[in-house]
Short mmCIF file of C-alpha atoms and ligand atoms in Angstrom, two decimals:
data_model
loop_
_atom_site.label_atom_id
_atom_site.label_comp_id
_atom_site.label_asym_id
_atom_site.label_seq_id
_atom_site.Cartn_x
_atom_site.Cartn_y
_atom_site.Cartn_z
CA UNK A 16 0.05 0.02 -0.18
CA UNK A 17 1.20 3.38 -0.77
CA UNK A 18 0.49 5.93 1.95
CA UNK A 19 0.28 9.74 1.64
CA UNK A 20 3.55 10.60 2.98
CA UNK A 21 5.61 7.89 1.34
CA UNK A 22 8.25 9.31 -1.02
CA UNK A 23 8.45 8.15 -4.59
CA UNK A 24 11.35 8.98 -6.91
CA UNK A 25 12.03 8.30 -10.60
CA UNK A 26 13.95 9.59 -13.40
CA UNK A 27 14.40 9.66 -17.17
CA UNK A 28 17.38 10.33 -19.24
CA UNK A 29 17.11 13.27 -21.35
CA UNK A 30 16.67 11.60 -24.77
CA UNK A 31 14.46 14.44 -26.16
CA UNK A 32 10.68 14.24 -27.07
CA UNK A 33 8.49 11.68 -25.03
CA UNK A 34 6.77 9.18 -27.22
CA UNK A 35 3.49 7.57 -26.45
CA UNK A 36 5.27 4.40 -25.26
CA UNK A 37 7.19 6.56 -22.70
CA UNK A 38 4.03 8.19 -21.76
CA UNK A 39 1.77 5.24 -21.20
CA UNK A 40 4.74 3.15 -19.61
CA UNK A 41 5.79 5.73 -17.16
CA UNK A 42 4.85 9.33 -17.22
CA UNK A 43 1.36 8.98 -17.02
CA UNK A 44 1.78 6.85 -13.98
CA UNK A 45 3.90 9.73 -12.44
CA UNK A 46 1.06 12.21 -13.10
CA UNK A 47 -1.37 10.01 -11.15
CA UNK A 48 1.10 9.29 -8.26
CA UNK A 49 1.65 13.04 -7.46
CA UNK A 50 -1.90 13.33 -5.98
CA UNK A 51 -1.12 10.81 -3.34
CA UNK A 52 2.56 10.74 -2.37
CA UNK A 53 5.59 13.03 -2.16
CA UNK A 54 7.14 12.88 -5.69
CA UNK A 55 10.51 13.49 -6.87
CA UNK A 56 11.05 13.38 -10.56
CA UNK A 57 14.40 14.04 -12.34
CA UNK A 58 16.15 14.51 -15.51
CA UNK A 59 19.27 12.04 -15.43
CA UNK A 60 21.56 13.97 -17.43
CA UNK A 61 24.60 12.34 -16.01
CA UNK A 62 23.19 8.98 -16.93
CA UNK A 63 23.03 10.29 -20.50
CA UNK A 64 26.65 10.50 -20.47
CA UNK A 65 27.22 6.79 -19.77
CA UNK A 66 26.71 5.75 -23.14
CA UNK A 67 27.73 8.75 -25.17
CA UNK A 68 29.69 11.51 -23.65
CA UNK A 69 30.43 12.96 -27.13
CA UNK A 70 27.10 14.71 -27.98
CA UNK A 71 26.87 16.71 -24.79
CA UNK A 72 25.54 19.55 -27.13
CA UNK A 73 22.14 17.70 -27.44
CA UNK A 74 21.41 17.34 -23.76
CA UNK A 75 20.27 20.86 -22.83
CA UNK A 76 17.69 20.94 -25.81
CA UNK A 77 16.64 17.41 -25.00
CA UNK A 78 16.10 18.35 -21.41
CA UNK A 79 13.84 21.14 -22.24
CA UNK A 80 11.75 18.94 -24.72
CA UNK A 81 11.47 16.35 -22.30
CA UNK A 82 10.55 18.62 -19.41
CA UNK A 83 8.07 20.46 -21.52
CA UNK A 84 6.30 16.91 -22.25
CA UNK A 85 6.34 16.22 -18.40
CA UNK A 86 4.53 19.40 -17.65
CA UNK A 87 2.26 18.99 -20.76
CA UNK A 88 1.28 15.50 -19.67
CA UNK A 89 0.33 17.13 -16.08
CA UNK A 90 3.39 17.03 -13.94
CA UNK A 91 3.11 19.91 -11.61
CA UNK A 92 6.00 21.76 -9.88
CA UNK A 93 3.52 22.66 -7.05
CA UNK A 94 2.67 19.02 -6.48
CA UNK A 95 6.12 17.48 -7.31
CA UNK A 96 9.69 18.13 -7.07
CA UNK A 97 11.04 18.27 -10.65
CA UNK A 98 14.71 18.52 -10.90
CA UNK A 99 18.11 18.05 -12.74
CA UNK A 100 20.49 15.42 -11.49
CA UNK A 101 23.67 17.54 -12.19
CA UNK A 102 22.09 20.36 -10.22
CA UNK A 103 22.21 18.28 -7.25
CA UNK A 104 25.96 17.25 -7.15
CA UNK A 105 25.62 15.54 -3.81
CA UNK A 106 24.48 12.47 -6.16
CA UNK A 107 28.28 12.37 -7.29
CA UNK A 108 29.51 12.29 -3.61
CA UNK A 109 27.00 9.50 -2.72
CA UNK A 110 27.81 7.28 -5.95
CA UNK A 111 31.65 7.74 -5.00
CA UNK A 112 31.01 6.40 -1.49
CA UNK A 113 28.95 3.70 -2.93
CA UNK A 114 31.57 2.61 -5.36
CA UNK A 115 33.88 1.89 -2.18
CA UNK A 116 31.49 -0.81 -1.00
CA UNK A 117 30.55 -2.36 -4.32
CA UNK A 118 32.25 -5.43 -5.68
CA UNK A 119 32.95 -4.92 -9.35
CA UNK A 120 31.41 -8.22 -9.96
CA UNK A 121 28.16 -7.11 -8.83
CA UNK A 122 28.03 -4.45 -11.50
CA UNK A 123 29.39 -6.84 -14.18
CA UNK A 124 26.51 -9.03 -13.49
CA UNK A 125 23.63 -6.43 -13.87
CA UNK A 126 22.10 -7.45 -17.18
CA UNK A 127 21.46 -4.05 -18.62
CA UNK A 128 25.18 -3.62 -18.70
CA UNK A 129 25.85 -6.35 -20.99
CA UNK A 130 22.61 -5.49 -23.10
CA UNK A 131 23.83 -1.86 -23.57
CA UNK A 132 27.31 -2.77 -24.64
CA UNK A 133 25.87 -5.26 -27.22
CA UNK A 134 22.95 -3.44 -28.26
CA UNK A 135 24.87 -0.09 -28.88
CA UNK A 136 28.09 -2.05 -29.92
CA UNK A 137 30.21 -0.12 -27.39
CA UNK A 138 33.88 -1.18 -28.07
CA UNK A 139 35.37 0.10 -24.97
CA UNK A 140 32.64 0.58 -22.20
CA UNK A 141 33.39 3.44 -19.74
CA UNK A 142 33.99 3.18 -16.15
CA UNK A 143 30.75 5.40 -15.86
CA UNK A 144 28.69 2.75 -17.73
CA UNK A 145 29.66 0.09 -15.54
CA UNK A 146 28.64 2.31 -12.67
CA UNK A 147 25.42 3.27 -14.12
CA UNK A 148 23.29 1.35 -11.76
CA UNK A 149 25.30 2.45 -8.71
CA UNK A 150 24.64 6.10 -9.72
CA UNK A 151 20.88 5.16 -10.01
CA UNK A 152 21.32 3.62 -6.59
CA UNK A 153 22.51 7.09 -5.37
CA UNK A 154 19.72 8.78 -6.95
CA UNK A 155 17.13 6.67 -5.18
CA UNK A 156 18.82 6.36 -1.73
CA UNK A 157 19.66 10.21 -1.57
CA UNK A 158 15.86 10.84 -1.13
CA UNK A 159 15.29 7.75 1.11
CA UNK A 160 12.50 7.06 -1.44
CA UNK A 161 10.02 4.18 -0.45
CA UNK A 162 8.80 3.38 -3.96
CA UNK A 163 10.57 3.55 -7.24
CA UNK A 164 7.89 3.44 -10.39
CA UNK A 165 9.79 1.92 -13.15
CA UNK A 166 9.26 -0.72 -15.83
CA UNK A 167 10.46 -4.32 -15.42
CA UNK A 168 13.71 -3.61 -17.21
CA UNK A 169 14.84 -1.56 -14.33
CA UNK A 170 14.14 -4.16 -11.66
CA UNK A 171 17.67 -5.32 -11.67
CA UNK A 172 18.83 -1.86 -10.71
CA UNK A 173 16.35 -1.60 -7.81
CA UNK A 174 17.67 -4.95 -6.59
CA UNK A 175 21.14 -3.62 -6.56
CA UNK A 176 20.04 -0.45 -4.93
CA UNK A 177 18.59 -2.72 -2.08
CA UNK A 178 21.76 -4.70 -1.83
CA UNK A 179 23.84 -1.33 -1.73
CA UNK A 180 21.63 -0.09 1.16
CA UNK A 181 22.18 -3.32 3.10
CA UNK A 182 25.82 -3.23 2.59
CA UNK A 183 26.11 0.37 3.43
CA UNK A 184 23.90 0.16 6.57
CA UNK A 185 25.98 -3.01 7.55
CA UNK A 186 29.30 -1.25 7.30
CA UNK A 187 28.28 2.25 8.87
CA UNK A 188 24.94 2.03 10.55
CA UNK A 189 21.37 2.23 9.73
CA UNK A 190 21.13 5.17 7.21
CA UNK A 191 19.12 4.03 4.10
CA UNK A 192 15.83 2.48 3.90
CA UNK A 193 15.45 -0.42 1.33
CA UNK A 194 13.34 0.90 -1.63
CA UNK A 195 10.90 -1.01 -3.64
CA UNK A 196 10.23 -1.15 -7.30
CA UNK A 197 6.60 -0.13 -7.83
CA UNK A 198 5.85 -1.87 -11.22
CA UNK A 199 4.02 0.13 -13.64
CA UNK A 200 1.43 -1.86 -15.49
CA UNK A 201 2.69 -0.98 -18.74
CA UNK A 202 0.19 -1.45 -21.50
CA UNK A 203 1.48 -3.09 -24.92
CA UNK A 204 2.30 0.15 -27.00
CA UNK A 205 3.27 -0.89 -30.39
CA UNK A 206 5.01 1.52 -33.10
CA UNK A 207 3.54 2.44 -36.37
CA UNK A 208 5.46 -0.70 -37.85
CA UNK A 209 4.07 -3.07 -35.37
CA UNK A 210 7.31 -3.49 -33.38
CA UNK A 211 7.73 -2.02 -29.74
CA UNK A 212 7.52 1.91 -30.16
CA UNK A 213 11.09 2.89 -29.95
CA UNK A 214 13.18 5.93 -31.01
CA UNK A 215 15.66 3.77 -32.58
CA UNK A 216 12.96 2.04 -34.94
CA UNK A 217 11.74 5.37 -36.04
CA UNK A 218 8.12 4.10 -35.35
CA UNK A 219 7.02 6.64 -32.63
CA UNK A 220 4.07 8.78 -32.05
CA UNK A 221 5.31 11.71 -29.90
CA UNK A 222 3.53 13.96 -27.49
CA UNK A 223 4.73 16.82 -29.62
CA UNK A 224 3.09 15.60 -32.89
CA UNK A 225 0.13 17.68 -33.85
CA UNK A 226 -3.16 15.89 -35.16
CA UNK A 227 -1.80 16.47 -38.91
CA UNK A 228 1.21 14.26 -38.10
CA UNK A 229 -0.56 11.61 -35.91
CA UNK A 230 -3.45 11.24 -38.47
CA UNK A 231 -1.15 9.87 -41.50
CA UNK A 232 1.09 7.94 -38.97
CA UNK A 233 -2.02 6.11 -37.79
CA UNK A 234 -3.55 5.89 -41.24
CA UNK A 235 -0.39 4.07 -42.52
CA UNK A 236 0.16 1.90 -39.53
CA UNK A 237 0.72 -1.91 -39.93
CA UNK A 238 -2.44 -3.99 -39.34
CA UNK A 239 -3.25 -7.70 -39.41
CA UNK A 240 -0.85 -8.82 -42.06
CA UNK A 241 -3.38 -11.64 -43.07
CA UNK A 242 -6.03 -8.83 -43.87
CA UNK A 243 -4.83 -7.82 -47.28
CA UNK A 244 -8.07 -6.89 -49.15
CA UNK A 245 -11.06 -5.07 -47.80
CA UNK A 246 -13.12 -8.29 -48.20
CA UNK A 247 -10.59 -10.27 -46.05
CA UNK A 248 -11.63 -10.85 -42.35
CA UNK A 249 -9.05 -9.86 -39.85
CA UNK A 250 -7.94 -10.65 -36.28
CA UNK A 251 -8.00 -7.85 -33.89
CA UNK A 252 -5.90 -9.77 -31.38
CA UNK A 253 -2.97 -9.78 -33.83
CA UNK A 254 -3.40 -6.16 -35.03
CA UNK A 255 -1.33 -3.40 -33.41
CA UNK A 256 -3.99 -0.97 -34.10
CA UNK A 257 -6.13 -2.85 -31.95
CA UNK A 258 -3.68 -2.46 -29.00
CA UNK A 259 -4.19 1.24 -29.31
CA UNK A 260 -8.01 0.70 -29.30
CA UNK A 261 -7.44 -1.25 -26.09
CA UNK A 262 -5.97 1.92 -24.51
CA UNK A 263 -7.98 4.82 -26.04
CA UNK A 264 -11.38 3.38 -27.39
CA UNK A 265 -14.29 2.78 -25.02
CA UNK A 266 -15.46 -0.76 -24.95
CA UNK A 267 -18.76 -0.51 -26.99
CA UNK A 268 -16.95 1.10 -30.03
CA UNK A 269 -13.92 -1.08 -29.56
CA UNK A 270 -16.14 -4.23 -29.60
CA UNK A 271 -17.96 -2.90 -32.60
CA UNK A 272 -14.57 -2.44 -34.36
CA UNK A 273 -13.54 -5.94 -33.46
CA UNK A 274 -16.77 -7.60 -34.84
CA UNK A 275 -16.47 -5.36 -37.87
CA UNK A 276 -12.85 -6.64 -38.43
CA UNK A 277 -13.63 -10.25 -37.88
CA UNK A 278 -16.60 -10.22 -40.32
CA UNK A 279 -14.84 -7.79 -42.91
CA UNK A 280 -17.72 -5.54 -42.08
CA UNK A 281 -15.51 -2.54 -41.71
CA UNK A 282 -12.27 -1.46 -43.50
CA UNK A 283 -8.94 -0.99 -41.66
CA UNK A 284 -9.41 2.87 -42.48
CA UNK A 285 -12.77 3.07 -40.93
CA UNK A 286 -11.35 1.23 -37.71
CA UNK A 287 -8.60 3.69 -37.83
CA UNK A 288 -10.92 6.68 -38.11
CA UNK A 289 -12.61 5.35 -34.96
CA UNK A 290 -9.31 5.13 -33.05
CA UNK A 291 -8.42 8.50 -34.13
CA UNK A 292 -11.46 10.04 -32.61
CA UNK A 293 -10.52 8.75 -29.31
CA UNK A 294 -6.80 9.20 -29.72
CA UNK A 295 -6.48 12.75 -31.02
CA UNK A 296 -8.38 14.68 -28.33
CA UNK A 297 -6.39 13.59 -25.26
CA UNK A 298 -3.22 14.08 -27.09
CA UNK A 299 -4.08 17.34 -28.22
CA UNK A 300 -4.76 18.58 -24.78
CA UNK A 301 -1.20 17.41 -23.63
CA UNK A 302 0.43 18.90 -26.76
CA UNK A 303 -1.29 22.21 -26.35
CA UNK A 304 -0.02 22.55 -22.96
CA UNK A 305 3.57 21.41 -23.76
CA UNK A 306 3.73 23.86 -26.75
CA UNK A 307 2.90 26.72 -24.36
CA UNK A 308 5.92 25.69 -22.12
CA UNK A 309 8.19 25.20 -25.14
CA UNK A 310 7.40 28.57 -26.20
CA UNK A 311 8.89 29.75 -23.04
CA UNK A 312 11.99 27.60 -22.25
CA UNK A 313 13.16 29.95 -19.47
CA UNK A 314 10.20 29.00 -17.58
CA UNK A 315 11.07 25.29 -17.89
CA UNK A 316 14.57 26.21 -16.77
CA UNK A 317 13.27 28.06 -13.70
CA UNK A 318 10.87 25.19 -12.88
CA UNK A 319 13.78 22.73 -12.72
CA UNK A 320 16.13 25.20 -11.04
CA UNK A 321 13.77 25.72 -8.16
CA UNK A 322 13.05 21.99 -7.91
CA UNK A 323 16.73 21.44 -7.76
CA UNK A 324 17.17 23.73 -5.04
CA UNK A 325 14.49 21.80 -3.02
CA UNK A 326 15.97 18.70 -3.96
CA UNK A 327 19.32 19.74 -2.88
CA UNK A 328 18.31 20.60 0.63
CA UNK A 329 17.16 17.01 1.05
CA UNK A 330 20.25 15.77 -0.38
CA UNK A 331 22.41 17.80 1.89
CA UNK A 332 20.45 16.55 4.94
CA UNK A 333 21.22 12.98 3.67
CA UNK A 334 24.96 13.63 2.89
CA UNK A 335 25.27 15.23 6.53
CA UNK A 336 24.07 11.91 7.90
CA UNK A 337 26.15 9.87 5.54
CA UNK A 338 29.35 11.72 6.23
CA UNK A 339 28.76 11.43 9.97
CA UNK A 340 28.14 7.67 9.76
CA UNK A 341 31.21 7.36 7.71
CA UNK A 342 33.43 9.36 10.07
CA UNK A 343 36.44 9.76 8.13
CA UNK A 344 37.27 13.42 9.28
CA UNK A 345 39.16 14.55 12.50
N1 LIG L 406 17.78 4.03 -15.63
C1 LIG L 406 16.53 4.69 -15.64
C2 LIG L 406 16.13 4.51 -17.05
O1 LIG L 406 16.84 4.26 -17.92
C3 LIG L 406 16.70 6.08 -15.43
C4 LIG L 406 17.15 6.64 -13.99
C5 LIG L 406 18.23 6.98 -13.52
C6 LIG L 406 16.30 6.09 -12.85
N2 LIG L 406 18.25 7.06 -12.30
C7 LIG L 406 16.95 6.58 -11.83
C8 LIG L 406 14.88 5.78 -12.66
C9 LIG L 406 16.37 6.57 -10.46
C10 LIG L 406 14.55 5.51 -11.46
C11 LIG L 406 15.17 5.88 -10.23
O2 LIG L 406 14.91 4.67 -17.31
FE1 SF4 L 407 -6.64 -4.12 -37.43
FE2 SF4 L 407 -8.84 -2.54 -37.35
FE3 SF4 L 407 -7.89 -3.43 -39.71
FE4 SF4 L 407 -8.93 -5.20 -37.94
S1 SF4 L 407 -10.05 -3.58 -38.99
S2 SF4 L 407 -6.96 -5.38 -39.13
S3 SF4 L 407 -8.29 -4.32 -35.95
S4 SF4 L 407 -6.97 -1.91 -38.27
#
């Protein structure tokens, strides 16, 4: 059970515009959480350097775009603390101290490390990449977060965080509570080509997309491959368009589409038309709000700066406690 004063923390690397997969898989859930618990959400811009430290010039703009999407989706600086990792340098100090109690083998065994190295074809992984989950542990434990809303792919990082907390507490006294992953129920969000929605596949619908961009993306989206002609019956259960219906279209109309599909009573364009009626309005609302922020990037910078000041005072209190527990100064 999540209780009112429980603290929740999560972060995203600044990869730029948020797509519908990120939104439904994480952001939308953050927006809901901020009504009930004490939320800290941050831009993991140091983490962005772990896989590519040569394109730093893209990070400031990507931070603004991503934060605009957060605000557009409904994160509110009055209800949540929104901040930038690098503006709370205490994270680096805690990461350093954690690195002293962490066997290298633990980090080498984290599955995302190998995956990143293989998927991105990194020839010579950096020390920072190996330490990625340790920096994440510092992000989380700094705020003594009880819950960390993340997708399943991040569970090994939360597990490691718990081990680090135990190890640190064992060595220096009870400092950190053990956090729990709060698994977000992630709906299946396919991209326009039917594969998982992902920036690297170039198959995304972005929160920043206006209706005139979303409409053709949906209209050309892959459907049940067996339904070649209008007269062929289809199977909604294997159709990526129908995955969207499950998220956006109310049951009666969705069921009507499914029947129409199976009986070849409707064509795919009709079916997509129904989807667009339910998909476009909520996205338009988010987009209009995000565009108002994008037009005033200074305002976004100020929101993140104020949030970082707030986060930093929590971080400083934690570090006071940590330094005392460590006790290495005369
Ligand atoms: N590793 C997370 C991701 O790729 C981002 C992240 C960094 C994070 N620090 C965090 C998430 C702390 C939750 C808590 O999505
Ligand atoms: Fe998919 Fe709809 Fe076409 Fe059926 S009618 S294949 S559910 S797009």
